[in-house]
Short mmCIF file of C-alpha atoms and ligand atoms in Angstrom, two decimals:
data_model
loop_
_atom_site.label_atom_id
_atom_site.label_comp_id
_atom_site.label_asym_id
_atom_site.label_seq_id
_atom_site.Cartn_x
_atom_site.Cartn_y
_atom_site.Cartn_z
CA MET A 1 5.61 32.34 -1.19
CA ASP A 2 2.20 30.80 -0.62
CA THR A 3 1.03 29.46 2.72
CA SER A 4 2.21 25.89 2.05
CA ASP A 5 5.72 27.17 1.27
CA LYS A 6 5.80 29.13 4.52
CA LEU A 7 4.47 26.14 6.47
CA PHE A 8 7.06 23.87 4.88
CA ALA A 9 9.87 26.26 5.88
CA ALA A 10 8.53 26.28 9.44
CA ALA A 11 8.11 22.49 9.46
CA CYS A 12 11.71 21.99 8.33
CA GLU A 13 12.89 23.83 11.45
CA VAL A 14 11.44 21.21 13.79
CA ILE A 15 10.68 18.08 11.72
CA PRO A 16 13.36 16.23 9.71
CA GLY A 17 12.74 17.19 6.09
CA GLY A 18 9.56 18.95 7.21
CA VAL A 19 7.52 15.76 7.04
CA ASN A 20 6.64 12.76 9.15
CA SER A 21 7.06 10.33 6.29
CA PRO A 22 9.70 10.88 3.56
CA VAL A 23 7.59 10.42 0.44
CA ARG A 24 5.44 13.39 1.54
CA ALA A 25 8.39 15.77 1.01
CA TRP A 26 8.01 15.77 -2.80
CA ARG A 27 11.79 15.27 -3.19
CA ALA A 28 11.18 13.26 -6.36
CA VAL A 29 8.83 15.74 -8.05
CA GLY A 30 10.26 19.09 -6.99
CA GLY A 31 8.65 22.06 -5.33
CA SER A 32 7.45 22.00 -1.75
CA PRO A 33 4.57 19.88 -0.55
CA ARG A 34 1.07 21.29 -0.25
CA PHE A 35 0.00 21.39 3.39
CA ILE A 36 -3.49 19.96 3.60
CA GLN A 37 -6.13 21.77 5.63
CA ARG A 38 -9.10 19.44 5.10
CA ALA A 39 -10.54 16.79 2.81
CA ALA A 40 -13.99 15.58 1.83
CA GLY A 41 -15.09 12.89 -0.59
CA SER A 42 -12.74 12.78 -3.58
CA THR A 43 -11.02 16.09 -2.82
CA ILE A 44 -8.41 17.62 -0.56
CA THR A 45 -7.92 21.33 0.12
CA ASP A 46 -4.54 22.88 0.86
CA ALA A 47 -3.59 25.70 3.23
CA ASP A 48 -4.12 28.22 0.43
CA GLY A 49 -7.65 27.04 -0.14
CA ARG A 50 -6.85 25.23 -3.39
CA THR A 51 -8.90 22.05 -3.88
CA TYR A 52 -7.66 19.02 -5.80
CA ILE A 53 -9.09 15.72 -6.94
CA ASP A 54 -7.11 13.36 -4.68
CA TYR A 55 -5.54 10.12 -5.95
CA VAL A 56 -3.29 9.57 -2.91
CA GLY A 57 -6.18 8.85 -0.56
CA SER A 58 -3.80 8.85 2.40
CA TRP A 59 -1.80 6.17 0.48
CA GLY A 60 -4.71 3.77 0.37
CA PRO A 61 -7.01 3.98 3.41
CA MET A 62 -9.58 6.33 1.87
CA ILE A 63 -11.47 3.79 -0.24
CA LEU A 64 -14.77 5.49 0.72
CA GLY A 65 -13.35 8.95 0.10
CA HIS A 66 -12.41 11.46 2.80
CA ALA A 67 -14.54 12.29 5.87
CA HIS A 68 -17.17 9.68 5.06
CA HIS A 69 -20.20 10.17 7.31
CA ALA A 70 -20.28 6.52 8.44
CA VAL A 71 -16.64 6.69 9.53
CA LEU A 72 -17.00 10.02 11.31
CA GLN A 73 -20.13 8.86 13.11
CA ALA A 74 -18.41 5.64 14.20
CA ILE A 75 -15.42 7.54 15.58
CA HIS A 76 -17.63 10.10 17.30
CA ARG A 77 -19.77 7.42 18.91
CA ALA A 78 -16.73 5.48 20.09
CA MET A 79 -14.82 8.50 21.43
CA ARG A 80 -17.65 9.36 23.83
CA ASP A 81 -16.77 6.17 25.72
CA GLY A 82 -13.08 7.02 25.90
CA THR A 83 -10.14 6.81 23.52
CA SER A 84 -7.94 3.98 24.77
CA PHE A 85 -8.05 1.52 27.67
CA GLY A 86 -5.08 -0.83 27.33
CA ALA A 87 -7.53 -3.64 27.87
CA PRO A 88 -9.51 -5.93 25.57
CA THR A 89 -12.75 -4.55 24.13
CA PRO A 90 -15.74 -6.25 22.45
CA ARG A 91 -15.10 -4.40 19.20
CA GLU A 92 -11.71 -6.04 18.77
CA ILE A 93 -13.49 -9.40 18.57
CA GLU A 94 -15.80 -7.92 15.92
CA MET A 95 -12.82 -6.70 13.88
CA ALA A 96 -10.97 -10.01 14.16
CA ARG A 97 -14.12 -11.89 13.16
CA ALA A 98 -14.68 -9.51 10.21
CA ILE A 99 -11.15 -10.10 8.89
CA CYS A 100 -11.46 -13.89 9.35
CA ALA A 101 -14.84 -13.84 7.56
CA ALA A 102 -13.42 -11.78 4.68
CA VAL A 103 -10.19 -13.76 4.24
CA PRO A 104 -10.54 -17.57 4.48
CA SER A 105 -6.79 -18.11 5.01
CA VAL A 106 -7.00 -16.07 8.22
CA GLU A 107 -8.14 -18.09 11.25
CA LYS A 108 -6.68 -15.80 13.94
CA VAL A 109 -5.69 -12.12 13.93
CA ARG A 110 -3.46 -9.84 16.00
CA LEU A 111 -4.27 -6.14 15.66
CA VAL A 112 -1.37 -3.68 15.57
CA SER A 113 -0.98 0.02 14.75
CA SER A 114 0.86 0.10 11.43
CA GLY A 115 1.70 -1.98 8.39
CA THR A 116 5.32 -1.97 9.50
CA GLU A 117 4.34 -3.59 12.78
CA ALA A 118 2.23 -6.14 10.92
CA ALA A 119 5.12 -7.12 8.63
CA MET A 120 7.63 -7.16 11.49
CA THR A 121 5.33 -9.40 13.51
CA ALA A 122 4.68 -11.71 10.57
CA LEU A 123 8.43 -12.23 10.12
CA ARG A 124 8.99 -12.91 13.80
CA VAL A 125 6.06 -15.36 13.89
CA ALA A 126 7.42 -17.18 10.83
CA ARG A 127 10.89 -17.45 12.38
CA GLY A 128 9.44 -18.53 15.71
CA PHE A 129 7.17 -21.12 14.11
CA THR A 130 9.78 -22.64 11.79
CA GLY A 131 12.88 -22.14 13.95
CA ARG A 132 14.60 -20.84 10.82
CA GLN A 133 16.29 -17.46 10.24
CA LYS A 134 16.28 -16.53 6.57
CA VAL A 135 13.50 -14.67 4.76
CA VAL A 136 13.04 -14.00 1.06
CA LYS A 137 11.74 -10.64 -0.11
CA PHE A 138 11.56 -9.13 -3.59
CA ALA A 139 13.52 -6.17 -4.95
CA GLY A 140 11.17 -3.20 -5.08
CA CYS A 141 8.65 -4.57 -2.61
CA TYR A 142 8.16 -2.48 0.51
CA HIS A 143 6.92 -3.86 3.81
CA GLY A 144 7.38 -0.82 6.05
CA HIS A 145 10.61 0.26 7.68
CA VAL A 146 11.51 -3.02 9.37
CA ASP A 147 15.32 -3.16 9.54
CA SER A 148 15.62 -6.58 7.99
CA LEU A 149 13.27 -5.67 5.14
CA LEU A 150 14.77 -2.29 4.26
CA VAL A 151 16.87 -4.07 1.68
CA ARG A 152 16.17 -3.28 -1.97
CA ALA A 153 12.89 -1.79 -0.70
CA GLY A 154 10.36 0.11 -2.77
CA SER A 155 8.07 3.07 -2.04
CA GLY A 156 9.79 5.98 -0.33
CA ALA A 157 13.09 4.11 -0.07
CA LEU A 158 13.12 3.66 -3.85
CA THR A 159 11.71 7.14 -4.44
CA LEU A 160 14.71 8.62 -2.67
CA GLY A 161 16.97 6.35 -4.72
CA VAL A 162 18.30 4.60 -1.61
CA PRO A 163 16.63 1.18 -1.53
CA ASP A 164 18.96 0.23 1.30
CA SER A 165 18.92 2.38 4.39
CA ALA A 166 21.69 3.76 6.58
CA GLY A 167 21.40 2.52 10.13
CA VAL A 168 20.44 -0.98 9.06
CA THR A 169 23.27 -3.17 10.32
CA ALA A 170 24.75 -5.96 8.24
CA ASP A 171 23.72 -8.27 11.05
CA SER A 172 20.04 -7.40 10.80
CA SER A 173 19.89 -7.84 7.03
CA ARG A 174 22.25 -10.77 6.51
CA HIS A 175 19.38 -13.26 6.71
CA THR A 176 17.40 -11.38 4.06
CA LEU A 177 17.56 -12.95 0.62
CA ILE A 178 16.50 -10.90 -2.39
CA ALA A 179 14.69 -12.30 -5.44
CA ARG A 180 13.20 -10.72 -8.54
CA PHE A 181 9.45 -10.28 -8.53
CA ASN A 182 7.82 -12.41 -11.23
CA ASP A 183 10.90 -14.63 -11.53
CA ILE A 184 9.99 -17.96 -9.96
CA ASP A 185 13.29 -19.51 -11.09
CA ASP A 186 15.08 -16.92 -8.95
CA VAL A 187 13.06 -18.08 -5.95
CA ARG A 188 13.66 -21.76 -6.76
CA ALA A 189 17.42 -21.08 -6.92
CA LEU A 190 17.33 -19.49 -3.44
CA PHE A 191 15.47 -22.51 -2.08
CA ALA A 192 17.92 -24.84 -3.79
CA ASP A 193 20.78 -23.06 -1.99
CA HIS A 194 19.09 -22.28 1.34
CA GLY A 195 15.93 -24.40 1.41
CA GLY A 196 16.17 -25.68 4.94
CA GLU A 197 17.07 -22.24 6.37
CA ILE A 198 14.24 -20.17 4.88
CA ALA A 199 11.49 -19.31 7.35
CA ALA A 200 9.30 -17.41 4.94
CA VAL A 201 8.82 -15.64 1.66
CA ILE A 202 7.14 -12.25 2.05
CA VAL A 203 5.59 -10.65 -1.01
CA GLU A 204 3.21 -7.91 -2.04
CA PRO A 205 0.93 -10.19 -4.12
CA ILE A 206 0.16 -7.21 -6.33
CA VAL A 207 3.06 -4.81 -5.90
CA GLY A 208 2.14 -1.22 -5.16
CA ASN A 209 5.56 0.03 -4.08
CA MET A 210 7.42 -0.09 -7.38
CA GLY A 211 4.36 1.53 -8.76
CA VAL A 212 1.71 -1.09 -9.53
CA VAL A 213 3.21 -4.34 -10.85
CA VAL A 214 0.93 -7.34 -11.31
CA PRO A 215 2.00 -10.97 -10.73
CA ALA A 216 2.73 -12.92 -13.92
CA PRO A 217 0.49 -15.96 -14.49
CA GLY A 218 1.68 -18.79 -12.24
CA PHE A 219 4.07 -16.67 -10.16
CA LEU A 220 2.04 -16.63 -6.93
CA GLU A 221 1.12 -20.29 -7.41
CA GLY A 222 4.85 -20.98 -7.80
CA LEU A 223 5.58 -19.23 -4.51
CA ARG A 224 2.89 -21.28 -2.80
CA GLN A 225 4.30 -24.54 -4.15
CA GLU A 226 7.94 -23.69 -3.43
CA THR A 227 7.31 -22.58 0.17
CA ALA A 228 5.10 -25.60 0.90
CA ALA A 229 7.69 -27.96 -0.60
CA HIS A 230 10.44 -26.58 1.66
CA GLY A 231 8.48 -26.08 4.90
CA ALA A 232 8.67 -22.29 4.62
CA LEU A 233 5.73 -19.98 5.24
CA LEU A 234 4.19 -17.78 2.55
CA ILE A 235 3.41 -14.27 3.80
CA PHE A 236 1.17 -12.02 1.70
CA ASP A 237 1.72 -8.40 2.58
CA GLU A 238 -1.77 -7.10 1.81
CA VAL A 239 -1.38 -3.83 3.68
CA MET A 240 -2.17 -2.07 0.40
CA THR A 241 -4.18 -4.70 -1.51
CA GLY A 242 -6.25 -6.01 1.41
CA PHE A 243 -9.88 -4.82 1.14
CA ARG A 244 -8.67 -2.67 -1.79
CA VAL A 245 -8.54 -4.91 -4.87
CA ALA A 246 -11.33 -7.14 -3.52
CA TYR A 247 -13.03 -7.55 -0.15
CA GLY A 248 -10.86 -10.65 0.34
CA GLY A 249 -7.74 -8.93 -1.00
CA ALA A 250 -5.35 -10.10 -3.70
CA GLN A 251 -5.51 -13.66 -2.35
CA ALA A 252 -9.19 -13.72 -3.32
CA VAL A 253 -8.40 -12.37 -6.79
CA TYR A 254 -5.69 -14.99 -7.45
CA GLY A 255 -7.07 -17.89 -5.38
CA ILE A 256 -3.92 -18.37 -3.29
CA ARG A 257 -3.98 -19.35 0.39
CA PRO A 258 -0.93 -17.87 2.17
CA ASP A 259 0.04 -18.95 5.69
CA LEU A 260 0.13 -15.39 7.04
CA SER A 261 -1.22 -12.08 5.76
CA CYS A 262 -0.64 -8.46 6.73
CA PHE A 263 -3.36 -5.84 6.49
CA GLY A 264 -3.47 -2.08 7.03
CA LYS A 265 -4.66 1.12 5.39
CA VAL A 266 -8.32 0.38 4.38
CA VAL A 267 -8.86 -1.85 7.43
CA GLY A 268 -8.19 1.13 9.73
CA GLY A 269 -10.34 3.62 7.83
CA GLY A 270 -7.59 6.24 8.05
CA LEU A 271 -6.81 5.69 11.73
CA PRO A 272 -3.74 3.78 13.00
CA LEU A 273 -4.86 0.17 12.68
CA ALA A 274 -3.23 -2.79 10.94
CA ALA A 275 -3.30 -6.53 11.44
CA VAL A 276 -1.41 -9.76 10.97
CA GLY A 277 -3.37 -12.96 10.66
CA GLY A 278 -3.26 -16.48 9.32
CA ARG A 279 -3.24 -20.16 10.22
CA ARG A 280 -4.34 -20.86 13.80
CA ASP A 281 -1.35 -23.10 14.51
CA VAL A 282 1.04 -20.43 13.23
CA MET A 283 -0.62 -17.48 15.02
CA ASP A 284 -0.71 -19.41 18.30
CA VAL A 285 3.07 -19.02 18.66
CA LEU A 286 2.32 -15.43 19.71
CA ALA A 287 2.53 -14.37 23.35
CA PRO A 288 0.85 -14.75 25.73
CA ILE A 289 0.11 -18.35 24.66
CA GLY A 290 3.26 -18.90 22.59
CA PRO A 291 6.95 -17.99 22.84
CA VAL A 292 7.00 -15.21 20.21
CA TYR A 293 6.69 -11.84 21.92
CA GLN A 294 4.76 -8.97 20.35
CA ALA A 295 2.92 -6.09 22.03
CA GLY A 296 1.49 -2.60 21.55
CA THR A 297 0.09 0.10 23.82
CA LEU A 298 -2.49 1.18 21.29
CA SER A 299 -3.03 -2.13 19.52
CA GLY A 300 -6.73 -2.56 18.75
CA ASN A 301 -7.41 1.06 19.66
CA PRO A 302 -11.19 1.55 20.10
CA LEU A 303 -11.45 4.57 17.77
CA ALA A 304 -9.36 2.95 15.04
CA VAL A 305 -11.31 -0.29 15.27
CA ALA A 306 -14.61 1.61 15.11
CA ALA A 307 -13.44 3.50 12.01
CA GLY A 308 -12.20 0.30 10.37
CA LEU A 309 -15.43 -1.59 11.09
CA ALA A 310 -17.44 1.26 9.59
CA VAL A 311 -15.40 1.04 6.38
CA LEU A 312 -15.65 -2.76 6.15
CA GLU A 313 -19.40 -2.48 6.60
CA GLU A 314 -19.63 -0.01 3.73
CA ILE A 315 -17.50 -2.03 1.28
CA ARG A 316 -18.79 -5.58 1.88
CA SER A 317 -21.01 -5.56 -1.20
CA PRO A 318 -19.55 -6.82 -4.51
CA ALA A 319 -21.20 -3.80 -6.15
CA VAL A 320 -18.57 -1.64 -4.42
CA PHE A 321 -15.69 -3.35 -6.20
CA ALA A 322 -17.60 -3.38 -9.47
CA ARG A 323 -17.95 0.39 -9.13
CA LEU A 324 -14.25 0.83 -8.34
CA GLU A 325 -13.33 -1.38 -11.29
CA GLU A 326 -15.57 0.69 -13.61
CA SER A 327 -14.02 3.96 -12.44
CA GLY A 328 -10.55 2.49 -12.88
CA ARG A 329 -11.37 1.16 -16.32
CA ARG A 330 -12.73 4.52 -17.47
CA LEU A 331 -9.73 6.40 -16.16
CA GLU A 332 -7.30 3.94 -17.74
CA GLU A 333 -9.10 4.11 -21.07
CA GLY A 334 -9.06 7.89 -21.04
CA LEU A 335 -5.37 8.04 -20.15
CA ARG A 336 -4.51 5.53 -22.87
CA GLU A 337 -6.39 7.61 -25.44
CA SER A 338 -4.52 10.75 -24.35
CA LEU A 339 -1.18 8.92 -24.53
CA ALA A 340 -1.98 7.63 -28.02
CA ARG A 341 -3.05 11.09 -29.17
CA THR A 342 0.04 12.84 -27.84
CA GLY A 343 2.47 10.06 -28.72
CA VAL A 344 4.02 10.12 -25.24
CA ARG A 345 5.76 6.80 -24.48
CA ALA A 346 4.27 5.40 -21.28
CA CYS A 347 2.38 2.42 -19.89
CA ILE A 348 -0.32 2.01 -17.26
CA ASN A 349 -0.51 -0.86 -14.76
CA ARG A 350 -3.81 -1.13 -12.93
CA VAL A 351 -5.72 -3.53 -10.71
CA GLY A 352 -9.18 -2.25 -9.86
CA SER A 353 -8.81 1.15 -8.20
CA MET A 354 -5.01 1.14 -7.80
CA TRP A 355 -2.93 2.25 -10.76
CA THR A 356 0.38 3.73 -11.90
CA LEU A 357 1.41 5.59 -15.07
CA PHE A 358 5.05 4.82 -15.97
CA PHE A 359 6.79 7.12 -18.46
CA GLY A 360 9.44 6.15 -21.01
CA VAL A 361 8.76 2.40 -20.89
CA ASP A 362 6.36 0.08 -22.72
CA GLN A 363 5.79 -2.40 -19.90
CA VAL A 364 6.68 -2.80 -16.22
CA ARG A 365 6.85 -6.40 -14.98
CA ASP A 366 9.54 -6.19 -12.28
CA PHE A 367 12.06 -4.00 -10.45
CA ASP A 368 14.39 -3.52 -13.47
CA ASP A 369 11.49 -2.41 -15.67
CA ALA A 370 10.15 -0.11 -12.96
CA THR A 371 13.49 1.56 -12.28
CA ALA A 372 13.91 2.23 -16.02
CA ASN A 373 10.93 4.55 -16.01
CA ASP A 374 11.47 8.25 -16.78
CA THR A 375 11.10 9.81 -13.33
CA GLU A 376 11.94 13.29 -14.66
CA ARG A 377 9.02 13.16 -17.05
CA PHE A 378 6.81 11.79 -14.27
CA ALA A 379 7.81 14.82 -12.13
CA ARG A 380 6.75 17.20 -14.91
CA PHE A 381 3.49 15.29 -15.33
CA PHE A 382 2.87 15.47 -11.58
CA GLN A 383 3.36 19.26 -11.53
CA GLY A 384 1.21 19.78 -14.62
CA MET A 385 -1.60 17.75 -13.11
CA LEU A 386 -1.29 19.62 -9.83
CA ARG A 387 -1.62 22.95 -11.64
CA ARG A 388 -4.81 21.55 -13.21
CA GLY A 389 -6.28 20.52 -9.87
CA VAL A 390 -5.31 16.84 -9.75
CA TYR A 391 -3.22 15.56 -6.82
CA LEU A 392 -1.21 12.42 -7.70
CA PRO A 393 1.21 10.43 -5.53
CA PRO A 394 4.46 12.50 -5.55
CA SER A 395 6.55 9.53 -6.74
CA ALA A 396 6.82 7.35 -9.85
CA PHE A 397 7.15 4.34 -7.51
CA GLU A 398 3.76 4.52 -5.84
CA ALA A 399 0.20 3.46 -6.56
CA ALA A 400 -2.54 5.98 -7.13
CA PHE A 401 -5.96 5.22 -5.64
CA ILE A 402 -9.52 5.85 -6.80
CA SER A 403 -12.24 5.96 -4.14
CA LEU A 404 -15.99 5.37 -4.20
CA ALA A 405 -16.31 9.13 -3.86
CA HIS A 406 -14.63 9.77 -7.24
CA SER A 407 -17.51 10.76 -9.53
CA ASP A 408 -17.68 10.25 -13.27
CA ASP A 409 -17.10 13.99 -13.54
CA ASP A 410 -13.92 13.68 -11.41
CA ILE A 411 -12.66 10.96 -13.75
CA ASP A 412 -13.51 13.03 -16.84
CA ARG A 413 -11.79 16.10 -15.39
CA THR A 414 -8.73 13.99 -14.58
CA ILE A 415 -8.58 12.66 -18.13
CA LYS A 416 -8.88 16.21 -19.51
CA ALA A 417 -6.11 17.45 -17.21
CA ALA A 418 -3.93 14.52 -18.29
CA ALA A 419 -4.57 15.20 -21.99
CA ASP A 420 -3.56 18.86 -21.54
CA THR A 421 -0.54 17.98 -19.41
CA LEU A 422 0.71 15.26 -21.75
CA ALA A 423 0.41 17.68 -24.66
CA GLU A 424 2.89 20.02 -23.00
CA LEU A 425 5.33 17.38 -21.67
P1 KE4 B 1 2.88 1.60 7.42
O1 KE4 B 1 3.89 1.24 8.48
O2 KE4 B 1 3.31 2.82 6.61
O3 KE4 B 1 1.46 1.71 7.97
O4 KE4 B 1 2.78 0.38 6.37
C1 KE4 B 1 3.97 -0.05 5.76
C2 KE4 B 1 3.61 -0.80 4.49
C3 KE4 B 1 3.65 -2.19 4.50
N1 KE4 B 1 3.32 -2.89 3.41
C4 KE4 B 1 2.93 -2.28 2.27
C5 KE4 B 1 2.58 -3.11 1.07
C6 KE4 B 1 2.85 -0.87 2.20
O5 KE4 B 1 2.47 -0.26 1.05
C7 KE4 B 1 3.20 -0.10 3.34
C8 KE4 B 1 3.18 1.40 3.34
N2 KE4 B 1 2.92 2.04 2.08
C9 KE4 B 1 3.48 3.36 1.92
C10 KE4 B 1 3.11 3.87 0.52
N3 KE4 B 1 3.43 2.97 -0.50
C11 KE4 B 1 3.01 4.30 2.98
C12 KE4 B 1 3.24 5.76 2.68
C13 KE4 B 1 4.41 6.30 3.45
O6 KE4 B 1 5.42 5.58 3.63
O7 KE4 B 1 4.31 7.48 3.85
#
């Protein structure tokens, strides 16, 4: 047994499943998870001293790479003044202004501590603003572990093969309507049946939680038109895509103006910070000025805001996203060449620095396509890559992430490891 195995056994004694978030348990890929000791730049090092090129990046936050000097300095400087006050601070204004400046559809922002909180708040705001109860989500999209959204969810819920969760009462999910991603007729049918009752449609504009699935041409525009026509709000869950696929998020890439947006991951620089923001008139329903209650002891935490601001400062230049796109393009090209050479049936979906390799299918456009992928073969690929020093997301239903710290040599080594692994699949 190596150190990670021993640590996992010990963890399982006192932590359910040995992890604090299910997807980390490697249930879908076999073996026991590597316990990580430290990380720097594009690499992580486990408790046995093995170093890997990291494509999880803490599930998205590490766009600069791990332990970036600007982020560490910002945290260190902030922590000397204290860690949390439970009172407003000047930096929270800076962060709210930075998000509003980056995302034109956002006029006001509420900072929270997780993407789940952001999505939960967005739903409550939409229901409070419209006075309606129903929400539309898409099979395979994941918006955190909000009861009413843990229905046909993606990410860890899909990874474990239980898109619906025990403990979610029929009452809390009966106002949740499910549509197929990329099927605007499905959405139109729901509005035809429930139009006046639907408070909002919530969507990952580029899905990361089925693995990466991109919106079909016209789909997001269709959602915008349908929601506007029926007085429902459009919520973009950009927890993963915000500040990841572009500085202005997926809404900048596709030119759509949602009513509310959720952010997380990158915006917190790896510390617990997320946000919900949008139209001024909609956000003003929030307490203390409006009737919709929402609160958080650590909301806008000074260290998390300092870390997030440091990241936003580092990624504001368009050259950053050009670099991420170039790294992503090179990796995709190399993987495609390896797939062609080995004749392994698979497809790659990628937007900028977020990507997924799906085995056993030729294209993945929605939940049905994604769930047809060969998860057994993915598990073997994952283990083969791990043996060759490449650490991928331990699930076929997740996005992998490239950071600015991934060098050309990292990309080349990843392609080589993939070529060797595919050859033995
Ligand atoms: P958190 O509550 O985990 O901060 O955010 C929930 C969330 C909301 N919306 C989207 C689009 C998300 O991707 C997430 C969280 N993503 C998963 C990975 N796909 C987090 C990893 C985990 O669950 O451990």
